[in-house]
């Protein structure tokens, strides 16, 4: 019957024939891209029904796949996603860092308050919402600046003037973001949560308020990472938490430096936003494991995040090692030619 419809150009056969013509005229790249998006879509649908870690597992598997590619092959994938990345340059190639640090003027200080300074401030406000501890936030903030000092010989954009690092970064941007995030945390802790159904609300204003509240937390608990009676396991767990946090941050800058894309590119800030989303349940599960005596093992999201971090760090340093060897090989070849 369908063959007969195709011959006469009616019914399901005509629709099938139209679909086949469209499919036949599309390029190979479009078909691959649509196939990848369809696989991701159905994987996330299944993850909603079977397990709650769909996005994290998908990103983890993607990193495992990248581990089997060379540096040039990964860059080819990036060029396929965005051809403009072929002409991308590093910030360190077009900008100078930590120059004339003894010259301190208001014009120079104000010039540092750009979109990246706001990113520092807003980023630490979000981190404070996740960590919810002044002591832990300030410790991570200060140790991160020390991490920049240790790695600035590999990442030139880590080089900063002392007043930029201490006053602008630690005190103003990071400190202001921590203060804002903790104030929001205290407000949410003291707030009373009264959830009601739309059917029980009879006014339009009340329904609008209820719709807005749908995007706020269902509850908010008081967080206490440190306790006077903390066991050695809890203290060691907090130190491990800070190390993992620093590795996650450091990996972002290594990826940006190795594969040559700027912080303003969508590949950079979309990845940071995605990592922030999957970090929220990870921190919650890890905190429950450290502080709740009835919790005997970490949650599945912690295991998935650990796998992601191990793959990401291994991938970054493997590519950096290959990149370093390639540069040394080019230097030796150029010296021989001379």
GROMACS .gro file of C-alpha atoms in nm:
model
  338
    1UNK     CA    1   0.000   0.000   0.000
    2UNK     CA    2   0.287   0.239   0.083
    3UNK     CA    3   0.458   0.153  -0.250
    4UNK     CA    4   0.133   0.231  -0.429
    5UNK     CA    5   0.108   0.564  -0.243
    6UNK     CA    6   0.464   0.650  -0.349
    7UNK     CA    7   0.377   0.585  -0.715
    8UNK     CA    8   0.063   0.797  -0.705
    9UNK     CA    9   0.216   1.065  -0.479
   10UNK     CA   10  -0.049   1.046  -0.207
   11UNK     CA   11  -0.075   0.959   0.161
   12UNK     CA   12   0.212   0.829   0.371
   13UNK     CA   13   0.415   0.742   0.065
   14UNK     CA   14   0.433   1.105  -0.043
   15UNK     CA   15   0.547   1.213   0.301
   16UNK     CA   16   0.808   0.936   0.304
   17UNK     CA   17   0.928   1.039  -0.041
   18UNK     CA   18   0.958   1.404   0.067
   19UNK     CA   19   1.155   1.306   0.378
   20UNK     CA   20   1.388   1.088   0.171
   21UNK     CA   21   1.461   1.374  -0.071
   22UNK     CA   22   1.540   1.610   0.215
   23UNK     CA   23   1.762   1.350   0.382
   24UNK     CA   24   1.942   1.276   0.053
   25UNK     CA   25   2.024   1.643  -0.011
   26UNK     CA   26   2.174   1.715   0.332
   27UNK     CA   27   2.551   1.718   0.386
   28UNK     CA   28   2.745   1.459   0.583
   29UNK     CA   29   2.833   1.713   0.853
   30UNK     CA   30   2.467   1.804   0.905
   31UNK     CA   31   2.366   1.439   0.934
   32UNK     CA   32   2.641   1.369   1.189
   33UNK     CA   33   2.548   1.677   1.391
   34UNK     CA   34   2.177   1.589   1.393
   35UNK     CA   35   2.260   1.231   1.488
   36UNK     CA   36   2.474   1.345   1.782
   37UNK     CA   37   2.202   1.581   1.905
   38UNK     CA   38   1.942   1.302   1.879
   39UNK     CA   39   2.162   1.063   2.079
   40UNK     CA   40   2.213   1.329   2.348
   41UNK     CA   41   1.841   1.405   2.360
   42UNK     CA   42   1.730   1.044   2.404
   43UNK     CA   43   2.012   0.973   2.650
   44UNK     CA   44   1.890   1.259   2.869
   45UNK     CA   45   1.531   1.137   2.842
   46UNK     CA   46   1.636   0.791   2.960
   47UNK     CA   47   1.848   0.942   3.239
   48UNK     CA   48   1.546   1.132   3.371
   49UNK     CA   49   1.362   0.802   3.407
   50UNK     CA   50   1.650   0.577   3.520
   51UNK     CA   51   1.918   0.785   3.698
   52UNK     CA   52   1.958   1.153   3.795
   53UNK     CA   53   2.315   1.208   3.670
   54UNK     CA   54   2.249   1.228   3.297
   55UNK     CA   55   2.435   1.552   3.217
   56UNK     CA   56   2.735   1.460   3.432
   57UNK     CA   57   2.760   1.108   3.287
   58UNK     CA   58   2.730   1.243   2.933
   59UNK     CA   59   3.012   1.493   2.985
   60UNK     CA   60   3.225   1.230   3.157
   61UNK     CA   61   3.183   0.990   2.863
   62UNK     CA   62   3.270   1.271   2.623
   63UNK     CA   63   3.598   1.330   2.809
   64UNK     CA   64   3.675   0.957   2.802
   65UNK     CA   65   3.628   0.969   2.425
   66UNK     CA   66   3.865   1.269   2.397
   67UNK     CA   67   4.135   1.080   2.588
   68UNK     CA   68   4.185   0.861   2.280
   69UNK     CA   69   4.236   1.157   2.045
   70UNK     CA   70   4.555   1.345   1.977
   71UNK     CA   71   4.600   1.717   2.032
   72UNK     CA   72   4.543   1.795   1.664
   73UNK     CA   73   4.239   1.570   1.644
   74UNK     CA   74   4.076   1.746   1.939
   75UNK     CA   75   4.143   2.081   1.774
   76UNK     CA   76   3.983   1.946   1.454
   77UNK     CA   77   3.668   1.869   1.655
   78UNK     CA   78   3.674   2.225   1.793
   79UNK     CA   79   3.715   2.369   1.442
   80UNK     CA   80   3.419   2.162   1.329
   81UNK     CA   81   3.208   2.310   1.607
   82UNK     CA   82   3.331   2.665   1.542
   83UNK     CA   83   3.549   2.733   1.234
   84UNK     CA   84   3.644   3.075   1.375
   85UNK     CA   85   3.859   2.901   1.637
   86UNK     CA   86   4.122   2.847   1.367
   87UNK     CA   87   4.210   3.215   1.403
   88UNK     CA   88   4.181   3.237   1.782
   89UNK     CA   89   4.469   3.371   1.989
   90UNK     CA   90   4.557   3.351   2.356
   91UNK     CA   91   4.519   3.654   2.578
   92UNK     CA   92   4.886   3.616   2.675
   93UNK     CA   93   4.987   3.653   2.307
   94UNK     CA   94   4.827   3.996   2.270
   95UNK     CA   95   4.839   4.132   2.626
   96UNK     CA   96   5.110   4.198   2.883
   97UNK     CA   97   5.071   4.100   3.246
   98UNK     CA   98   5.234   4.233   3.563
   99UNK     CA   99   5.405   4.524   3.384
  100UNK     CA  100   5.512   4.844   3.568
  101UNK     CA  101   5.358   4.732   3.895
  102UNK     CA  102   5.516   5.025   4.078
  103UNK     CA  103   5.299   5.267   3.878
  104UNK     CA  104   4.968   5.291   4.067
  105UNK     CA  105   4.714   5.545   3.942
  106UNK     CA  106   4.336   5.574   3.970
  107UNK     CA  107   4.304   5.543   3.593
  108UNK     CA  108   4.497   5.217   3.594
  109UNK     CA  109   4.300   5.077   3.887
  110UNK     CA  110   3.964   5.169   3.732
  111UNK     CA  111   4.069   5.011   3.401
  112UNK     CA  112   4.079   4.673   3.578
  113UNK     CA  113   3.707   4.690   3.661
  114UNK     CA  114   3.586   4.526   3.342
  115UNK     CA  115   3.358   4.234   3.261
  116UNK     CA  116   3.614   3.990   3.400
  117UNK     CA  117   3.618   4.172   3.735
  118UNK     CA  118   3.240   4.136   3.745
  119UNK     CA  119   3.289   3.768   3.658
  120UNK     CA  120   3.518   3.734   3.962
  121UNK     CA  121   3.260   3.899   4.185
  122UNK     CA  122   2.958   3.710   4.055
  123UNK     CA  123   3.147   3.381   4.040
  124UNK     CA  124   3.239   3.401   4.407
  125UNK     CA  125   2.883   3.492   4.497
  126UNK     CA  126   2.771   3.168   4.332
  127UNK     CA  127   3.053   2.973   4.500
  128UNK     CA  128   2.946   3.109   4.837
  129UNK     CA  129   2.592   2.983   4.770
  130UNK     CA  130   2.739   2.637   4.711
  131UNK     CA  131   2.991   2.627   4.998
  132UNK     CA  132   2.803   2.845   5.256
  133UNK     CA  133   3.104   2.895   5.484
  134UNK     CA  134   3.305   3.215   5.531
  135UNK     CA  135   3.614   3.027   5.647
  136UNK     CA  136   3.613   2.777   5.363
  137UNK     CA  137   3.542   3.042   5.098
  138UNK     CA  138   3.822   3.270   5.219
  139UNK     CA  139   4.064   2.976   5.241
  140UNK     CA  140   3.989   2.869   4.885
  141UNK     CA  141   4.013   3.229   4.764
  142UNK     CA  142   4.358   3.289   4.918
  143UNK     CA  143   4.498   2.948   4.823
  144UNK     CA  144   4.384   3.006   4.465
  145UNK     CA  145   4.597   3.319   4.446
  146UNK     CA  146   4.890   3.111   4.571
  147UNK     CA  147   4.809   2.854   4.302
  148UNK     CA  148   4.835   3.130   4.042
  149UNK     CA  149   5.183   3.216   4.171
  150UNK     CA  150   5.293   2.853   4.145
  151UNK     CA  151   5.171   2.811   3.786
  152UNK     CA  152   5.237   3.153   3.632
  153UNK     CA  153   5.553   3.019   3.461
  154UNK     CA  154   5.324   2.787   3.262
  155UNK     CA  155   5.022   3.017   3.231
  156UNK     CA  156   5.140   3.376   3.169
  157UNK     CA  157   4.798   3.530   3.239
  158UNK     CA  158   4.838   3.424   3.604
  159UNK     CA  159   5.104   3.694   3.647
  160UNK     CA  160   4.954   3.993   3.830
  161UNK     CA  161   5.073   4.297   4.020
  162UNK     CA  162   5.060   4.266   4.398
  163UNK     CA  163   4.790   4.532   4.432
  164UNK     CA  164   4.581   4.364   4.162
  165UNK     CA  165   4.609   4.025   4.330
  166UNK     CA  166   4.563   4.133   4.692
  167UNK     CA  167   4.336   4.437   4.680
  168UNK     CA  168   4.129   4.397   4.363
  169UNK     CA  169   4.104   4.017   4.348
  170UNK     CA  170   4.107   3.890   4.707
  171UNK     CA  171   3.953   4.182   4.897
  172UNK     CA  172   3.716   4.354   4.653
  173UNK     CA  173   3.601   4.106   4.388
  174UNK     CA  174   3.632   3.777   4.578
  175UNK     CA  175   3.550   3.927   4.917
  176UNK     CA  176   3.251   4.121   4.786
  177UNK     CA  177   3.116   3.813   4.609
  178UNK     CA  178   3.161   3.599   4.921
  179UNK     CA  179   2.978   3.860   5.131
  180UNK     CA  180   2.688   3.881   4.887
  181UNK     CA  181   2.655   3.504   4.861
  182UNK     CA  182   2.663   3.454   5.238
  183UNK     CA  183   2.404   3.730   5.294
  184UNK     CA  184   2.173   3.552   5.050
  185UNK     CA  185   2.239   3.223   5.234
  186UNK     CA  186   2.150   3.377   5.571
  187UNK     CA  187   1.832   3.523   5.423
  188UNK     CA  188   1.726   3.186   5.282
  189UNK     CA  189   1.807   3.012   5.612
  190UNK     CA  190   1.582   3.246   5.814
  191UNK     CA  191   1.302   3.247   5.561
  192UNK     CA  192   0.983   3.047   5.623
  193UNK     CA  193   0.883   2.820   5.336
  194UNK     CA  194   0.509   2.778   5.286
  195UNK     CA  195   0.436   2.588   4.968
  196UNK     CA  196   0.074   2.593   4.850
  197UNK     CA  197  -0.101   2.460   4.543
  198UNK     CA  198  -0.220   2.695   4.268
  199UNK     CA  199  -0.573   2.570   4.332
  200UNK     CA  200  -0.566   2.710   4.686
  201UNK     CA  201  -0.462   3.059   4.568
  202UNK     CA  202  -0.752   3.272   4.445
  203UNK     CA  203  -0.583   3.604   4.361
  204UNK     CA  204  -0.381   3.680   4.048
  205UNK     CA  205  -0.102   3.842   4.251
  206UNK     CA  206  -0.077   3.538   4.474
  207UNK     CA  207  -0.053   3.305   4.175
  208UNK     CA  208   0.223   3.517   4.020
  209UNK     CA  209   0.419   3.510   4.348
  210UNK     CA  210   0.372   3.134   4.367
  211UNK     CA  211   0.499   3.095   4.009
  212UNK     CA  212   0.811   3.298   4.091
  213UNK     CA  213   0.870   3.092   4.408
  214UNK     CA  214   0.879   2.781   4.189
  215UNK     CA  215   1.232   2.883   4.084
  216UNK     CA  216   1.356   2.921   4.445
  217UNK     CA  217   1.479   2.639   4.673
  218UNK     CA  218   1.223   2.414   4.838
  219UNK     CA  219   1.422   2.445   5.162
  220UNK     CA  220   1.757   2.579   5.284
  221UNK     CA  221   1.968   2.419   5.555
  222UNK     CA  222   2.237   2.565   5.778
  223UNK     CA  223   2.580   2.440   5.670
  224UNK     CA  224   2.867   2.381   5.913
  225UNK     CA  225   3.175   2.226   5.759
  226UNK     CA  226   3.392   2.258   6.070
  227UNK     CA  227   3.292   2.140   6.415
  228UNK     CA  228   3.489   2.149   6.745
  229UNK     CA  229   3.435   1.774   6.776
  230UNK     CA  230   3.525   1.697   6.416
  231UNK     CA  231   3.692   1.365   6.354
  232UNK     CA  232   4.013   1.326   6.157
  233UNK     CA  233   3.811   1.191   5.866
  234UNK     CA  234   3.600   1.507   5.854
  235UNK     CA  235   3.903   1.738   5.863
  236UNK     CA  236   4.078   1.534   5.594
  237UNK     CA  237   3.758   1.542   5.389
  238UNK     CA  238   3.749   1.922   5.402
  239UNK     CA  239   4.111   1.941   5.285
  240UNK     CA  240   4.032   1.700   5.003
  241UNK     CA  241   3.735   1.917   4.910
  242UNK     CA  242   3.961   2.224   4.876
  243UNK     CA  243   4.215   2.032   4.664
  244UNK     CA  244   3.944   1.907   4.429
  245UNK     CA  245   3.803   2.260   4.402
  246UNK     CA  246   4.144   2.403   4.307
  247UNK     CA  247   4.203   2.129   4.049
  248UNK     CA  248   3.866   2.200   3.890
  249UNK     CA  249   3.947   2.572   3.864
  250UNK     CA  250   4.301   2.512   3.738
  251UNK     CA  251   4.185   2.272   3.470
  252UNK     CA  252   3.975   2.548   3.314
  253UNK     CA  253   4.280   2.767   3.252
  254UNK     CA  254   4.493   2.481   3.121
  255UNK     CA  255   4.226   2.384   2.868
  256UNK     CA  256   4.195   2.745   2.753
  257UNK     CA  257   4.572   2.774   2.711
  258UNK     CA  258   4.634   2.439   2.540
  259UNK     CA  259   4.352   2.457   2.284
  260UNK     CA  260   4.373   2.833   2.226
  261UNK     CA  261   4.039   2.996   2.291
  262UNK     CA  262   3.972   3.310   2.492
  263UNK     CA  263   3.768   3.342   2.808
  264UNK     CA  264   3.499   3.537   2.623
  265UNK     CA  265   3.430   3.248   2.383
  266UNK     CA  266   3.109   3.051   2.432
  267UNK     CA  267   3.310   2.731   2.469
  268UNK     CA  268   3.469   2.876   2.783
  269UNK     CA  269   3.178   3.034   2.968
  270UNK     CA  270   2.929   2.763   2.871
  271UNK     CA  271   3.164   2.502   3.016
  272UNK     CA  272   3.206   2.706   3.336
  273UNK     CA  273   2.828   2.739   3.368
  274UNK     CA  274   2.784   2.366   3.309
  275UNK     CA  275   3.047   2.275   3.569
  276UNK     CA  276   2.871   2.504   3.817
  277UNK     CA  277   2.542   2.323   3.756
  278UNK     CA  278   2.684   1.974   3.814
  279UNK     CA  279   2.890   2.097   4.111
  280UNK     CA  280   2.582   2.196   4.315
  281UNK     CA  281   2.450   1.840   4.380
  282UNK     CA  282   2.808   1.715   4.418
  283UNK     CA  283   2.882   1.956   4.705
  284UNK     CA  284   2.550   1.871   4.871
  285UNK     CA  285   2.617   1.496   4.862
  286UNK     CA  286   2.975   1.537   4.979
  287UNK     CA  287   2.869   1.757   5.271
  288UNK     CA  288   2.606   1.502   5.374
  289UNK     CA  289   2.870   1.227   5.367
  290UNK     CA  290   3.110   1.427   5.587
  291UNK     CA  291   2.861   1.554   5.846
  292UNK     CA  292   2.583   1.295   5.864
  293UNK     CA  293   2.682   0.996   6.076
  294UNK     CA  294   2.405   0.788   5.920
  295UNK     CA  295   2.544   0.844   5.569
  296UNK     CA  296   2.788   0.558   5.509
  297UNK     CA  297   2.893   0.630   5.150
  298UNK     CA  298   2.909   0.920   4.906
  299UNK     CA  299   2.635   0.976   4.652
  300UNK     CA  300   2.650   0.874   4.288
  301UNK     CA  301   2.700   1.233   4.173
  302UNK     CA  302   3.024   1.252   4.376
  303UNK     CA  303   3.156   0.941   4.204
  304UNK     CA  304   3.063   1.075   3.860
  305UNK     CA  305   3.222   1.413   3.937
  306UNK     CA  306   3.536   1.237   4.057
  307UNK     CA  307   3.552   1.042   3.732
  308UNK     CA  308   3.501   1.361   3.533
  309UNK     CA  309   3.777   1.543   3.723
  310UNK     CA  310   4.024   1.259   3.683
  311UNK     CA  311   3.954   1.239   3.310
  312UNK     CA  312   3.967   1.617   3.267
  313UNK     CA  313   4.296   1.656   3.454
  314UNK     CA  314   4.450   1.359   3.274
  315UNK     CA  315   4.330   1.492   2.940
  316UNK     CA  316   4.466   1.843   3.008
  317UNK     CA  317   4.809   1.733   3.124
  318UNK     CA  318   4.839   1.469   2.850
  319UNK     CA  319   4.767   1.730   2.583
  320UNK     CA  320   4.994   1.982   2.756
  321UNK     CA  321   5.276   1.725   2.762
  322UNK     CA  322   5.229   1.649   2.392
  323UNK     CA  323   5.209   2.021   2.318
  324UNK     CA  324   5.533   2.083   2.510
  325UNK     CA  325   5.714   1.800   2.327
  326UNK     CA  326   5.593   1.933   1.992
  327UNK     CA  327   5.735   2.279   2.069
  328UNK     CA  328   6.070   2.133   2.175
  329UNK     CA  329   6.082   1.925   1.858
  330UNK     CA  330   6.019   2.233   1.644
  331UNK     CA  331   6.293   2.425   1.827
  332UNK     CA  332   6.543   2.142   1.767
  333UNK     CA  333   6.450   2.120   1.399
  334UNK     CA  334   6.484   2.495   1.351
  335UNK     CA  335   6.824   2.495   1.524
  336UNK     CA  336   6.945   2.214   1.296
  337UNK     CA  337   6.831   2.401   0.986
  338UNK     CA  338   7.034   2.701   1.095
   0.00000   0.00000   0.00000
